[in-house]
PDB file of N, CA and C in Angstrom:
ATOM      1  N   MET A 849       9.533 -10.232 -18.980  1.00 77.00           N
ATOM      2  CA  MET A 849       8.320  -9.439 -18.904  1.00 77.00           C
ATOM      3  C   MET A 849       7.948  -9.230 -17.436  1.00 77.00           C
ATOM      4  N   VAL A 850       7.606  -8.008 -17.072  1.00 84.00           N
ATOM      5  CA  VAL A 850       7.249  -7.664 -15.702  1.00 84.00           C
ATOM      6  C   VAL A 850       5.735  -7.496 -15.596  1.00 84.00           C
ATOM      7  N   HIS A 851       5.158  -8.125 -14.571  1.00 85.00           N
ATOM      8  CA  HIS A 851       3.726  -8.015 -14.305  1.00 85.00           C
ATOM      9  C   HIS A 851       3.518  -7.672 -12.837  1.00 85.00           C
ATOM     10  N   VAL A 852       2.530  -6.849 -12.545  1.00 86.00           N
ATOM     11  CA  VAL A 852       2.167  -6.557 -11.159  1.00 86.00           C
ATOM     12  C   VAL A 852       1.181  -7.622 -10.713  1.00 86.00           C
ATOM     13  N   LYS A 853       1.531  -8.334  -9.645  1.00 86.00           N
ATOM     14  CA  LYS A 853       0.662  -9.395  -9.142  1.00 86.00           C
ATOM     15  C   LYS A 853      -0.199  -8.911  -7.980  1.00 86.00           C
ATOM     16  N   ASN A 854       0.359  -8.053  -7.136  1.00 84.00           N
ATOM     17  CA  ASN A 854      -0.367  -7.571  -5.965  1.00 84.00           C
ATOM     18  C   ASN A 854       0.140  -6.184  -5.608  1.00 84.00           C
ATOM     19  N   PHE A 855      -0.774  -5.303  -5.235  1.00 85.00           N
ATOM     20  CA  PHE A 855      -0.395  -3.946  -4.831  1.00 85.00           C
ATOM     21  C   PHE A 855      -1.373  -3.485  -3.766  1.00 85.00           C
ATOM     22  N   ARG A 856      -0.948  -3.563  -2.521  1.00 85.00           N
ATOM     23  CA  ARG A 856      -1.749  -3.086  -1.395  1.00 85.00           C
ATOM     24  C   ARG A 856      -0.863  -2.217  -0.523  1.00 85.00           C
ATOM     25  N   PRO A 857      -1.002  -0.909  -0.623  1.00 86.00           N
ATOM     26  CA  PRO A 857      -0.161  -0.005   0.172  1.00 86.00           C
ATOM     27  C   PRO A 857      -0.410  -0.174   1.666  1.00 86.00           C
ATOM     28  N   THR A 858       0.588   0.198   2.451  1.00 85.00           N
ATOM     29  CA  THR A 858       0.474   0.160   3.904  1.00 85.00           C
ATOM     30  C   THR A 858      -0.517   1.214   4.379  1.00 85.00           C
ATOM     31  N   SER A 859      -0.374   2.438   3.852  1.00 86.00           N
ATOM     32  CA  SER A 859      -1.278   3.527   4.224  1.00 86.00           C
ATOM     33  C   SER A 859      -1.254   4.600   3.152  1.00 86.00           C
ATOM     34  N   ILE A 860      -2.247   5.480   3.235  1.00 89.00           N
ATOM     35  CA  ILE A 860      -2.349   6.609   2.310  1.00 89.00           C
ATOM     36  C   ILE A 860      -2.575   7.853   3.157  1.00 89.00           C
ATOM     37  N   LYS A 861      -1.723   8.866   2.967  1.00 89.00           N
ATOM     38  CA  LYS A 861      -1.884  10.134   3.677  1.00 89.00           C
ATOM     39  C   LYS A 861      -2.217  11.212   2.663  1.00 89.00           C
ATOM     40  N   ILE A 862      -3.177  12.047   3.024  1.00 88.00           N
ATOM     41  CA  ILE A 862      -3.543  13.158   2.158  1.00 88.00           C
ATOM     42  C   ILE A 862      -3.076  14.436   2.838  1.00 88.00           C
ATOM     43  N   CYS A 863      -2.122  15.093   2.233  1.00 86.00           N
ATOM     44  CA  CYS A 863      -1.623  16.368   2.726  1.00 86.00           C
ATOM     45  C   CYS A 863      -2.216  17.471   1.850  1.00 86.00           C
ATOM     46  N   MET A 864      -1.909  18.697   2.169  1.00 87.00           N
ATOM     47  CA  MET A 864      -2.448  19.803   1.371  1.00 87.00           C
ATOM     48  C   MET A 864      -1.947  19.750  -0.074  1.00 87.00           C
ATOM     49  N   LYS A 865      -0.681  19.368  -0.279  1.00 91.00           N
ATOM     50  CA  LYS A 865      -0.108  19.389  -1.618  1.00 91.00           C
ATOM     51  C   LYS A 865       0.049  17.994  -2.247  1.00 91.00           C
ATOM     52  N   TYR A 866       0.176  16.952  -1.413  1.00 90.00           N
ATOM     53  CA  TYR A 866       0.485  15.626  -1.932  1.00 90.00           C
ATOM     54  C   TYR A 866      -0.438  14.540  -1.390  1.00 90.00           C
ATOM     55  N   ILE A 867      -0.510  13.458  -2.148  1.00 89.00           N
ATOM     56  CA  ILE A 867      -1.066  12.194  -1.672  1.00 89.00           C
ATOM     57  C   ILE A 867       0.155  11.292  -1.536  1.00 89.00           C
ATOM     58  N   LEU A 868       0.382  10.794  -0.320  1.00 90.00           N
ATOM     59  CA  LEU A 868       1.555   9.967  -0.051  1.00 90.00           C
ATOM     60  C   LEU A 868       1.105   8.523   0.145  1.00 90.00           C
ATOM     61  N   VAL A 869       1.555   7.650  -0.732  1.00 90.00           N
ATOM     62  CA  VAL A 869       1.201   6.237  -0.681  1.00 90.00           C
ATOM     63  C   VAL A 869       2.381   5.497  -0.051  1.00 90.00           C
ATOM     64  N   ASN A 870       2.215   5.080   1.199  1.00 88.00           N
ATOM     65  CA  ASN A 870       3.281   4.437   1.962  1.00 88.00           C
ATOM     66  C   ASN A 870       3.353   2.957   1.602  1.00 88.00           C
ATOM     67  N   LEU A 871       4.557   2.515   1.244  1.00 85.00           N
ATOM     68  CA  LEU A 871       4.769   1.125   0.855  1.00 85.00           C
ATOM     69  C   LEU A 871       5.660   0.370   1.838  1.00 85.00           C
ATOM     70  N   ARG A 872       5.957   0.972   2.988  1.00 86.00           N
ATOM     71  CA  ARG A 872       6.928   0.404   3.936  1.00 86.00           C
ATOM     72  C   ARG A 872       6.645  -1.075   4.246  1.00 86.00           C
ATOM     73  N   ASN A 873       5.435  -1.444   4.571  1.00 83.00           N
ATOM     74  CA  ASN A 873       5.071  -2.839   4.872  1.00 83.00           C
ATOM     75  C   ASN A 873       3.994  -3.332   3.913  1.00 83.00           C
ATOM     76  N   ALA A 874       4.081  -2.908   2.682  1.00 79.00           N
ATOM     77  CA  ALA A 874       3.028  -3.188   1.702  1.00 79.00           C
ATOM     78  C   ALA A 874       3.104  -4.610   1.155  1.00 79.00           C
ATOM     79  N   ARG A 875       1.964  -5.060   0.642  1.00 85.00           N
ATOM     80  CA  ARG A 875       1.915  -6.280  -0.154  1.00 85.00           C
ATOM     81  C   ARG A 875       2.031  -5.832  -1.607  1.00 85.00           C
ATOM     82  N   PHE A 876       3.251  -5.729  -2.073  1.00 88.00           N
ATOM     83  CA  PHE A 876       3.520  -5.264  -3.426  1.00 88.00           C
ATOM     84  C   PHE A 876       4.425  -6.315  -4.066  1.00 88.00           C
ATOM     85  N   ILE A 877       3.842  -7.082  -4.967  1.00 90.00           N
ATOM     86  CA  ILE A 877       4.564  -8.183  -5.600  1.00 90.00           C
ATOM     87  C   ILE A 877       4.498  -8.025  -7.113  1.00 90.00           C
ATOM     88  N   ILE A 878       5.657  -8.150  -7.744  1.00 91.00           N
ATOM     89  CA  ILE A 878       5.714  -8.166  -9.198  1.00 91.00           C
ATOM     90  C   ILE A 878       6.251  -9.520  -9.639  1.00 91.00           C
ATOM     91  N   SER A 879       5.962  -9.880 -10.858  1.00 91.00           N
ATOM     92  CA  SER A 879       6.442 -11.129 -11.421  1.00 91.00           C
ATOM     93  C   SER A 879       7.368 -10.799 -12.581  1.00 91.00           C
ATOM     94  N   ILE A 880       8.564 -11.368 -12.535  1.00 89.00           N
ATOM     95  CA  ILE A 880       9.525 -11.189 -13.625  1.00 89.00           C
ATOM     96  C   ILE A 880       9.860 -12.575 -14.153  1.00 89.00           C
ATOM     97  N   GLN A 881       9.494 -12.831 -15.386  1.00 89.00           N
ATOM     98  CA  GLN A 881       9.684 -14.135 -16.024  1.00 89.00           C
ATOM     99  C   GLN A 881       9.142 -15.255 -15.136  1.00 89.00           C
ATOM    100  N   GLY A 882       7.977 -15.011 -14.534  1.00 89.00           N
ATOM    101  CA  GLY A 882       7.304 -16.011 -13.724  1.00 89.00           C
ATOM    102  C   GLY A 882       7.752 -16.089 -12.273  1.00 89.00           C
ATOM    103  N   ALA A 883       8.833 -15.411 -11.904  1.00 92.00           N
ATOM    104  CA  ALA A 883       9.323 -15.457 -10.523  1.00 92.00           C
ATOM    105  C   ALA A 883       8.744 -14.276  -9.740  1.00 92.00           C
ATOM    106  N   PRO A 884       8.172 -14.535  -8.548  1.00 93.00           N
ATOM    107  CA  PRO A 884       7.604 -13.444  -7.748  1.00 93.00           C
ATOM    108  C   PRO A 884       8.687 -12.663  -7.009  1.00 93.00           C
ATOM    109  N   TYR A 885       8.641 -11.353  -7.122  1.00 94.00           N
ATOM    110  CA  TYR A 885       9.562 -10.459  -6.423  1.00 94.00           C
ATOM    111  C   TYR A 885       8.744  -9.588  -5.470  1.00 94.00           C
ATOM    112  N   GLN A 886       9.085  -9.632  -4.191  1.00 92.00           N
ATOM    113  CA  GLN A 886       8.396  -8.879  -3.142  1.00 92.00           C
ATOM    114  C   GLN A 886       9.096  -7.529  -2.954  1.00 92.00           C
ATOM    115  N   PHE A 887       8.300  -6.457  -2.871  1.00 90.00           N
ATOM    116  CA  PHE A 887       8.848  -5.137  -2.574  1.00 90.00           C
ATOM    117  C   PHE A 887       9.541  -5.170  -1.220  1.00 90.00           C
ATOM    118  N   ILE A 888      10.729  -4.565  -1.149  1.00 90.00           N
ATOM    119  CA  ILE A 888      11.426  -4.416   0.126  1.00 90.00           C
ATOM    120  C   ILE A 888      11.800  -2.946   0.298  1.00 90.00           C
ATOM    121  N   PRO A 889      11.599  -2.383   1.483  1.00 86.00           N
ATOM    122  CA  PRO A 889      11.809  -0.947   1.699  1.00 86.00           C
ATOM    123  C   PRO A 889      13.251  -0.568   2.016  1.00 86.00           C
ATOM    124  N   ILE A 890      14.185  -0.900   1.098  1.00 85.00           N
ATOM    125  CA  ILE A 890      15.573  -0.501   1.336  1.00 85.00           C
ATOM    126  C   ILE A 890      15.970   0.708   0.500  1.00 85.00           C
ATOM    127  N   ALA A 891      15.159   1.068  -0.443  1.00 78.00           N
ATOM    128  CA  ALA A 891      15.405   2.267  -1.244  1.00 78.00           C
ATOM    129  C   ALA A 891      14.234   3.219  -0.967  1.00 78.00           C
ATOM    130  N   GLU A 892      13.476   3.569  -1.957  1.00 82.00           N
ATOM    131  CA  GLU A 892      12.302   4.438  -1.788  1.00 82.00           C
ATOM    132  C   GLU A 892      11.181   3.663  -1.097  1.00 82.00           C
ATOM    133  N   LYS A 893      10.382   4.372  -0.293  1.00 86.00           N
ATOM    134  CA  LYS A 893       9.340   3.709   0.491  1.00 86.00           C
ATOM    135  C   LYS A 893       7.943   4.275   0.258  1.00 86.00           C
ATOM    136  N   GLU A 894       7.828   5.305  -0.601  1.00 88.00           N
ATOM    137  CA  GLU A 894       6.496   5.854  -0.837  1.00 88.00           C
ATOM    138  C   GLU A 894       6.378   6.436  -2.231  1.00 88.00           C
ATOM    139  N   ILE A 895       5.139   6.517  -2.668  1.00 90.00           N
ATOM    140  CA  ILE A 895       4.812   7.160  -3.938  1.00 90.00           C
ATOM    141  C   ILE A 895       4.249   8.528  -3.581  1.00 90.00           C
ATOM    142  N   LYS A 896       4.787   9.560  -4.191  1.00 91.00           N
ATOM    143  CA  LYS A 896       4.393  10.940  -3.895  1.00 91.00           C
ATOM    144  C   LYS A 896       3.643  11.496  -5.114  1.00 91.00           C
ATOM    145  N   ILE A 897       2.344  11.770  -4.917  1.00 90.00           N
ATOM    146  CA  ILE A 897       1.488  12.221  -6.014  1.00 90.00           C
ATOM    147  C   ILE A 897       1.031  13.647  -5.740  1.00 90.00           C
ATOM    148  N   ASN A 898       1.232  14.529  -6.699  1.00 90.00           N
ATOM    149  CA  ASN A 898       0.806  15.917  -6.582  1.00 90.00           C
ATOM    150  C   ASN A 898      -0.716  15.965  -6.656  1.00 90.00           C
ATOM    151  N   ARG A 899      -1.357  16.585  -5.657  1.00 86.00           N
ATOM    152  CA  ARG A 899      -2.822  16.614  -5.608  1.00 86.00           C
ATOM    153  C   ARG A 899      -3.451  17.482  -6.684  1.00 86.00           C
ATOM    154  N   SER A 900      -2.738  18.498  -7.158  1.00 86.00           N
ATOM    155  CA  SER A 900      -3.350  19.370  -8.161  1.00 86.00           C
ATOM    156  C   SER A 900      -3.164  18.844  -9.585  1.00 86.00           C
ATOM    157  N   THR A 901      -2.045  18.166  -9.856  1.00 86.00           N
ATOM    158  CA  THR A 901      -1.796  17.669 -11.212  1.00 86.00           C
ATOM    159  C   THR A 901      -2.028  16.156 -11.338  1.00 86.00           C
ATOM    160  N   PHE A 902      -2.107  15.455 -10.198  1.00 84.00           N
ATOM    161  CA  PHE A 902      -2.229  13.998 -10.145  1.00 84.00           C
ATOM    162  C   PHE A 902      -1.065  13.299 -10.845  1.00 84.00           C
ATOM    163  N   GLN A 903       0.085  13.938 -10.841  1.00 88.00           N
ATOM    164  CA  GLN A 903       1.299  13.355 -11.407  1.00 88.00           C
ATOM    165  C   GLN A 903       2.178  12.805 -10.291  1.00 88.00           C
ATOM    166  N   VAL A 904       2.835  11.694 -10.554  1.00 89.00           N
ATOM    167  CA  VAL A 904       3.770  11.123  -9.587  1.00 89.00           C
ATOM    168  C   VAL A 904       5.009  12.007  -9.585  1.00 89.00           C
ATOM    169  N   GLU A 905       5.393  12.491  -8.405  1.00 90.00           N
ATOM    170  CA  GLU A 905       6.511  13.412  -8.273  1.00 90.00           C
ATOM    171  C   GLU A 905       7.860  12.688  -8.212  1.00 90.00           C
ATOM    172  N   ASN A 906       7.906  11.496  -7.653  1.00 88.00           N
ATOM    173  CA  ASN A 906       9.179  10.799  -7.504  1.00 88.00           C
ATOM    174  C   ASN A 906       9.366   9.719  -8.579  1.00 88.00           C
ATOM    175  N   ARG A 907       9.264  10.140  -9.820  1.00 88.00           N
ATOM    176  CA  ARG A 907       9.346   9.228 -10.962  1.00 88.00           C
ATOM    177  C   ARG A 907      10.721   8.592 -11.138  1.00 88.00           C
ATOM    178  N   ARG A 908      11.769   9.250 -10.700  1.00 89.00           N
ATOM    179  CA  ARG A 908      13.131   8.742 -10.913  1.00 89.00           C
ATOM    180  C   ARG A 908      13.662   7.910  -9.741  1.00 89.00           C
ATOM    181  N   MET A 909      12.877   7.785  -8.694  1.00 90.00           N
ATOM    182  CA  MET A 909      13.320   7.038  -7.518  1.00 90.00           C
ATOM    183  C   MET A 909      13.321   5.537  -7.813  1.00 90.00           C
ATOM    184  N   LEU A 910      14.206   4.831  -7.121  1.00 91.00           N
ATOM    185  CA  LEU A 910      14.331   3.387  -7.294  1.00 91.00           C
ATOM    186  C   LEU A 910      13.547   2.636  -6.221  1.00 91.00           C
ATOM    187  N   PHE A 911      12.859   1.603  -6.638  1.00 89.00           N
ATOM    188  CA  PHE A 911      12.126   0.723  -5.739  1.00 89.00           C
ATOM    189  C   PHE A 911      12.781  -0.651  -5.812  1.00 89.00           C
ATOM    190  N   ALA A 912      12.985  -1.274  -4.646  1.00 91.00           N
ATOM    191  CA  ALA A 912      13.690  -2.562  -4.575  1.00 91.00           C
ATOM    192  C   ALA A 912      12.701  -3.715  -4.435  1.00 91.00           C
ATOM    193  N   PHE A 913      13.017  -4.821  -5.109  1.00 92.00           N
ATOM    194  CA  PHE A 913      12.209  -6.037  -5.067  1.00 92.00           C
ATOM    195  C   PHE A 913      13.148  -7.227  -4.883  1.00 92.00           C
ATOM    196  N   GLN A 914      12.705  -8.214  -4.090  1.00 93.00           N
ATOM    197  CA  GLN A 914      13.554  -9.349  -3.777  1.00 93.00           C
ATOM    198  C   GLN A 914      12.865 -10.673  -4.080  1.00 93.00           C
ATOM    199  N   HIS A 915      13.642 -11.575  -4.654  1.00 93.00           N
ATOM    200  CA  HIS A 915      13.233 -12.974  -4.853  1.00 93.00           C
ATOM    201  C   HIS A 915      14.400 -13.821  -4.379  1.00 93.00           C
ATOM    202  N   ASN A 916      14.181 -14.614  -3.324  1.00 93.00           N
ATOM    203  CA  ASN A 916      15.265 -15.376  -2.680  1.00 93.00           C
ATOM    204  C   ASN A 916      16.391 -14.400  -2.299  1.00 93.00           C
ATOM    205  N   SER A 917      17.586 -14.592  -2.799  1.00 91.00           N
ATOM    206  CA  SER A 917      18.684 -13.677  -2.451  1.00 91.00           C
ATOM    207  C   SER A 917      18.920 -12.617  -3.530  1.00 91.00           C
ATOM    208  N   SER A 918      18.137 -12.652  -4.575  1.00 91.00           N
ATOM    209  CA  SER A 918      18.290 -11.698  -5.678  1.00 91.00           C
ATOM    210  C   SER A 918      17.460 -10.429  -5.420  1.00 91.00           C
ATOM    211  N   VAL A 919      18.108  -9.270  -5.511  1.00 93.00           N
ATOM    212  CA  VAL A 919      17.425  -7.984  -5.351  1.00 93.00           C
ATOM    213  C   VAL A 919      17.580  -7.205  -6.652  1.00 93.00           C
ATOM    214  N   ILE A 920      16.455  -6.685  -7.142  1.00 92.00           N
ATOM    215  CA  ILE A 920      16.496  -5.838  -8.335  1.00 92.00           C
ATOM    216  C   ILE A 920      15.917  -4.476  -7.974  1.00 92.00           C
ATOM    217  N   TYR A 921      16.310  -3.469  -8.726  1.00 93.00           N
ATOM    218  CA  TYR A 921      15.821  -2.108  -8.527  1.00 93.00           C
ATOM    219  C   TYR A 921      15.118  -1.669  -9.803  1.00 93.00           C
ATOM    220  N   ILE A 922      13.946  -1.068  -9.625  1.00 91.00           N
ATOM    221  CA  ILE A 922      13.169  -0.583 -10.767  1.00 91.00           C
ATOM    222  C   ILE A 922      12.783   0.852 -10.497  1.00 91.00           C
ATOM    223  N   LYS A 923      12.968   1.722 -11.499  1.00 91.00           N
ATOM    224  CA  LYS A 923      12.572   3.128 -11.364  1.00 91.00           C
ATOM    225  C   LYS A 923      11.052   3.242 -11.399  1.00 91.00           C
ATOM    226  N   MET A 924      10.554   4.219 -10.669  1.00 91.00           N
ATOM    227  CA  MET A 924       9.115   4.476 -10.669  1.00 91.00           C
ATOM    228  C   MET A 924       8.617   4.719 -12.095  1.00 91.00           C
ATOM    229  N   GLU A 925       9.372   5.455 -12.896  1.00 91.00           N
ATOM    230  CA  GLU A 925       8.918   5.738 -14.261  1.00 91.00           C
ATOM    231  C   GLU A 925       8.768   4.465 -15.075  1.00 91.00           C
ATOM    232  N   ASP A 926       9.549   3.429 -14.780  1.00 91.00           N
ATOM    233  CA  ASP A 926       9.393   2.147 -15.469  1.00 91.00           C
ATOM    234  C   ASP A 926       8.171   1.393 -14.956  1.00 91.00           C
ATOM    235  N   LEU A 927       7.910   1.481 -13.652  1.00 91.00           N
ATOM    236  CA  LEU A 927       6.703   0.857 -13.096  1.00 91.00           C
ATOM    237  C   LEU A 927       5.451   1.505 -13.693  1.00 91.00           C
ATOM    238  N   LEU A 928       5.500   2.827 -13.897  1.00 90.00           N
ATOM    239  CA  LEU A 928       4.343   3.541 -14.440  1.00 90.00           C
ATOM    240  C   LEU A 928       4.040   3.157 -15.890  1.00 90.00           C
ATOM    241  N   LYS A 929       4.964   2.503 -16.544  1.00 91.00           N
ATOM    242  CA  LYS A 929       4.732   2.020 -17.915  1.00 91.00           C
ATOM    243  C   LYS A 929       3.896   0.740 -17.933  1.00 91.00           C
ATOM    244  N   LEU A 930       3.751   0.111 -16.766  1.00 90.00           N
ATOM    245  CA  LEU A 930       2.973  -1.130 -16.672  1.00 90.00           C
ATOM    246  C   LEU A 930       1.495  -0.785 -16.485  1.00 90.00           C
ATOM    247  N   PRO A 931       0.629  -1.204 -17.409  1.00 89.00           N
ATOM    248  CA  PRO A 931      -0.793  -0.852 -17.319  1.00 89.00           C
ATOM    249  C   PRO A 931      -1.435  -1.243 -15.983  1.00 89.00           C
ATOM    250  N   ARG A 932      -1.122  -2.423 -15.473  1.00 89.00           N
ATOM    251  CA  ARG A 932      -1.734  -2.874 -14.209  1.00 89.00           C
ATOM    252  C   ARG A 932      -1.274  -2.007 -13.031  1.00 89.00           C
ATOM    253  N   PHE A 933      -0.030  -1.574 -13.029  1.00 89.00           N
ATOM    254  CA  PHE A 933       0.454  -0.693 -11.961  1.00 89.00           C
ATOM    255  C   PHE A 933      -0.273   0.654 -12.026  1.00 89.00           C
ATOM    256  N   ARG A 934      -0.415   1.207 -13.238  1.00 89.00           N
ATOM    257  CA  ARG A 934      -1.151   2.475 -13.384  1.00 89.00           C
ATOM    258  C   ARG A 934      -2.590   2.318 -12.911  1.00 89.00           C
ATOM    259  N   GLU A 935      -3.216   1.186 -13.228  1.00 89.00           N
ATOM    260  CA  GLU A 935      -4.590   0.928 -12.760  1.00 89.00           C
ATOM    261  C   GLU A 935      -4.653   0.953 -11.235  1.00 89.00           C
ATOM    262  N   LYS A 936      -3.683   0.312 -10.587  1.00 86.00           N
ATOM    263  CA  LYS A 936      -3.668   0.244  -9.123  1.00 86.00           C
ATOM    264  C   LYS A 936      -3.449   1.628  -8.511  1.00 86.00           C
ATOM    265  N   VAL A 937      -2.540   2.405  -9.078  1.00 85.00           N
ATOM    266  CA  VAL A 937      -2.298   3.770  -8.573  1.00 85.00           C
ATOM    267  C   VAL A 937      -3.544   4.627  -8.788  1.00 85.00           C
ATOM    268  N   ASN A 938      -4.191   4.491  -9.938  1.00 85.00           N
ATOM    269  CA  ASN A 938      -5.425   5.245 -10.192  1.00 85.00           C
ATOM    270  C   ASN A 938      -6.527   4.849  -9.213  1.00 85.00           C
ATOM    271  N   ALA A 939      -6.592   3.579  -8.849  1.00 84.00           N
ATOM    272  CA  ALA A 939      -7.580   3.134  -7.861  1.00 84.00           C
ATOM    273  C   ALA A 939      -7.312   3.792  -6.511  1.00 84.00           C
ATOM    274  N   VAL A 940      -6.046   3.939  -6.151  1.00 78.00           N
ATOM    275  CA  VAL A 940      -5.681   4.635  -4.912  1.00 78.00           C
ATOM    276  C   VAL A 940      -6.140   6.086  -4.985  1.00 78.00           C
ATOM    277  N   LEU A 941      -5.901   6.726  -6.120  1.00 78.00           N
ATOM    278  CA  LEU A 941      -6.319   8.129  -6.290  1.00 78.00           C
ATOM    279  C   LEU A 941      -7.833   8.273  -6.172  1.00 78.00           C
ATOM    280  N   ARG A 942      -8.572   7.352  -6.788  1.00 79.00           N
ATOM    281  CA  ARG A 942     -10.033   7.412  -6.700  1.00 79.00           C
ATOM    282  C   ARG A 942     -10.513   7.226  -5.270  1.00 79.00           C
ATOM    283  N   SER A 943      -9.809   6.392  -4.504  1.00 75.00           N
ATOM    284  CA  SER A 943     -10.227   6.149  -3.122  1.00 75.00           C
ATOM    285  C   SER A 943      -9.976   7.348  -2.221  1.00 75.00           C
ATOM    286  N   THR A 944      -9.138   8.288  -2.649  1.00 70.00           N
ATOM    287  CA  THR A 944      -8.844   9.467  -1.822  1.00 70.00           C
ATOM    288  C   THR A 944      -9.710  10.663  -2.170  1.00 70.00           C
ATOM    289  N   GLU A 945     -10.504  10.561  -3.227  1.00 67.00           N
ATOM    290  CA  GLU A 945     -11.354  11.687  -3.625  1.00 67.00           C
ATOM    291  C   GLU A 945     -12.475  11.887  -2.620  1.00 67.00           C
ATOM    292  N   PRO A 946     -12.710  13.144  -2.195  1.00 60.00           N
ATOM    293  CA  PRO A 946     -13.871  13.392  -1.343  1.00 60.00           C
ATOM    294  C   PRO A 946     -15.142  13.255  -2.177  1.00 60.00           C
ATOM    295  N   PRO A 947     -16.289  13.001  -1.550  1.00 52.00           N
ATOM    296  CA  PRO A 947     -17.538  12.945  -2.308  1.00 52.00           C
ATOM    297  C   PRO A 947     -17.724  14.228  -3.124  1.00 52.00           C
ATOM    298  N   ARG A 948     -18.422  14.125  -4.233  1.00 51.00           N
ATOM    299  CA  ARG A 948     -18.577  15.259  -5.154  1.00 51.00           C
ATOM    300  C   ARG A 948     -19.184  16.494  -4.499  1.00 51.00           C
ATOM    301  N   ASN A 949     -20.033  16.318  -3.514  1.00 48.00           N
ATOM    302  CA  ASN A 949     -20.681  17.467  -2.882  1.00 48.00           C
ATOM    303  C   ASN A 949     -19.941  17.937  -1.634  1.00 48.00           C
ATOM    304  N   GLN A 950     -18.706  17.434  -1.424  1.00 48.00           N
ATOM    305  CA  GLN A 950     -17.947  17.799  -0.236  1.00 48.00           C
ATOM    306  C   GLN A 950     -16.513  18.115  -0.639  1.00 48.00           C
ATOM    307  N   THR A 951     -15.939  19.141  -0.045  1.00 51.00           N
ATOM    308  CA  THR A 951     -14.538  19.463  -0.309  1.00 51.00           C
ATOM    309  C   THR A 951     -13.728  19.184   0.945  1.00 51.00           C
ATOM    310  N   LEU A 952     -12.466  18.926   0.771  1.00 49.00           N
ATOM    311  CA  LEU A 952     -11.576  18.639   1.868  1.00 49.00           C
ATOM    312  C   LEU A 952     -11.094  19.945   2.483  1.00 49.00           C
ATOM    313  N   THR A 953     -11.269  20.108   3.773  1.00 48.00           N
ATOM    314  CA  THR A 953     -10.806  21.311   4.451  1.00 48.00           C
ATOM    315  C   THR A 953      -9.446  21.083   5.052  1.00 48.00           C
ATOM    316  N   LYS A 954      -8.762  22.135   5.475  1.00 43.00           N
ATOM    317  CA  LYS A 954      -7.446  22.010   6.087  1.00 43.00           C
ATOM    318  C   LYS A 954      -7.519  21.147   7.341  1.00 43.00           C
ATOM    319  N   ALA A 955      -8.580  21.250   8.081  1.00 45.00           N
ATOM    320  CA  ALA A 955      -8.709  20.471   9.314  1.00 45.00           C
ATOM    321  C   ALA A 955      -8.822  18.982   9.019  1.00 45.00           C
ATOM    322  N   GLN A 956      -9.412  18.615   7.873  1.00 44.00           N
ATOM    323  CA  GLN A 956      -9.578  17.206   7.530  1.00 44.00           C
ATOM    324  C   GLN A 956      -8.288  16.627   6.918  1.00 44.00           C
ATOM    325  N   ALA A 957      -7.486  17.486   6.304  1.00 43.00           N
ATOM    326  CA  ALA A 957      -6.260  17.014   5.663  1.00 43.00           C
ATOM    327  C   ALA A 957      -5.179  16.794   6.717  1.00 43.00           C
ATOM    328  N   ILE A 958      -4.309  15.879   6.436  1.00 34.00           N
ATOM    329  CA  ILE A 958      -3.220  15.582   7.373  1.00 34.00           C
ATOM    330  C   ILE A 958      -2.056  16.494   7.054  1.00 34.00           C
TER     331      ILE A 958
END
């Protein structure tokens, strides 16, 4: 059984078309059968979310996790099946929303 123990992205960039969640130096830990696996940036390094549909664009990309000398790869679409991971990604999306009475202009977007 896989559980998300910690998910703290390195940074979040808001572009005109995407929200990019950088995981390069993130605190992203999952637990598999009680063993903690730390995210390592040897495969995919970011989550790419479409700003208009709020859908993850890189669903088929592999993310690497390491415990001691063991490295496993998990597809983004499999991570999205975990309720706690979806909660964490949704929290990131909520944190990028401009206030209701303000819209994001091109000058404010990266």
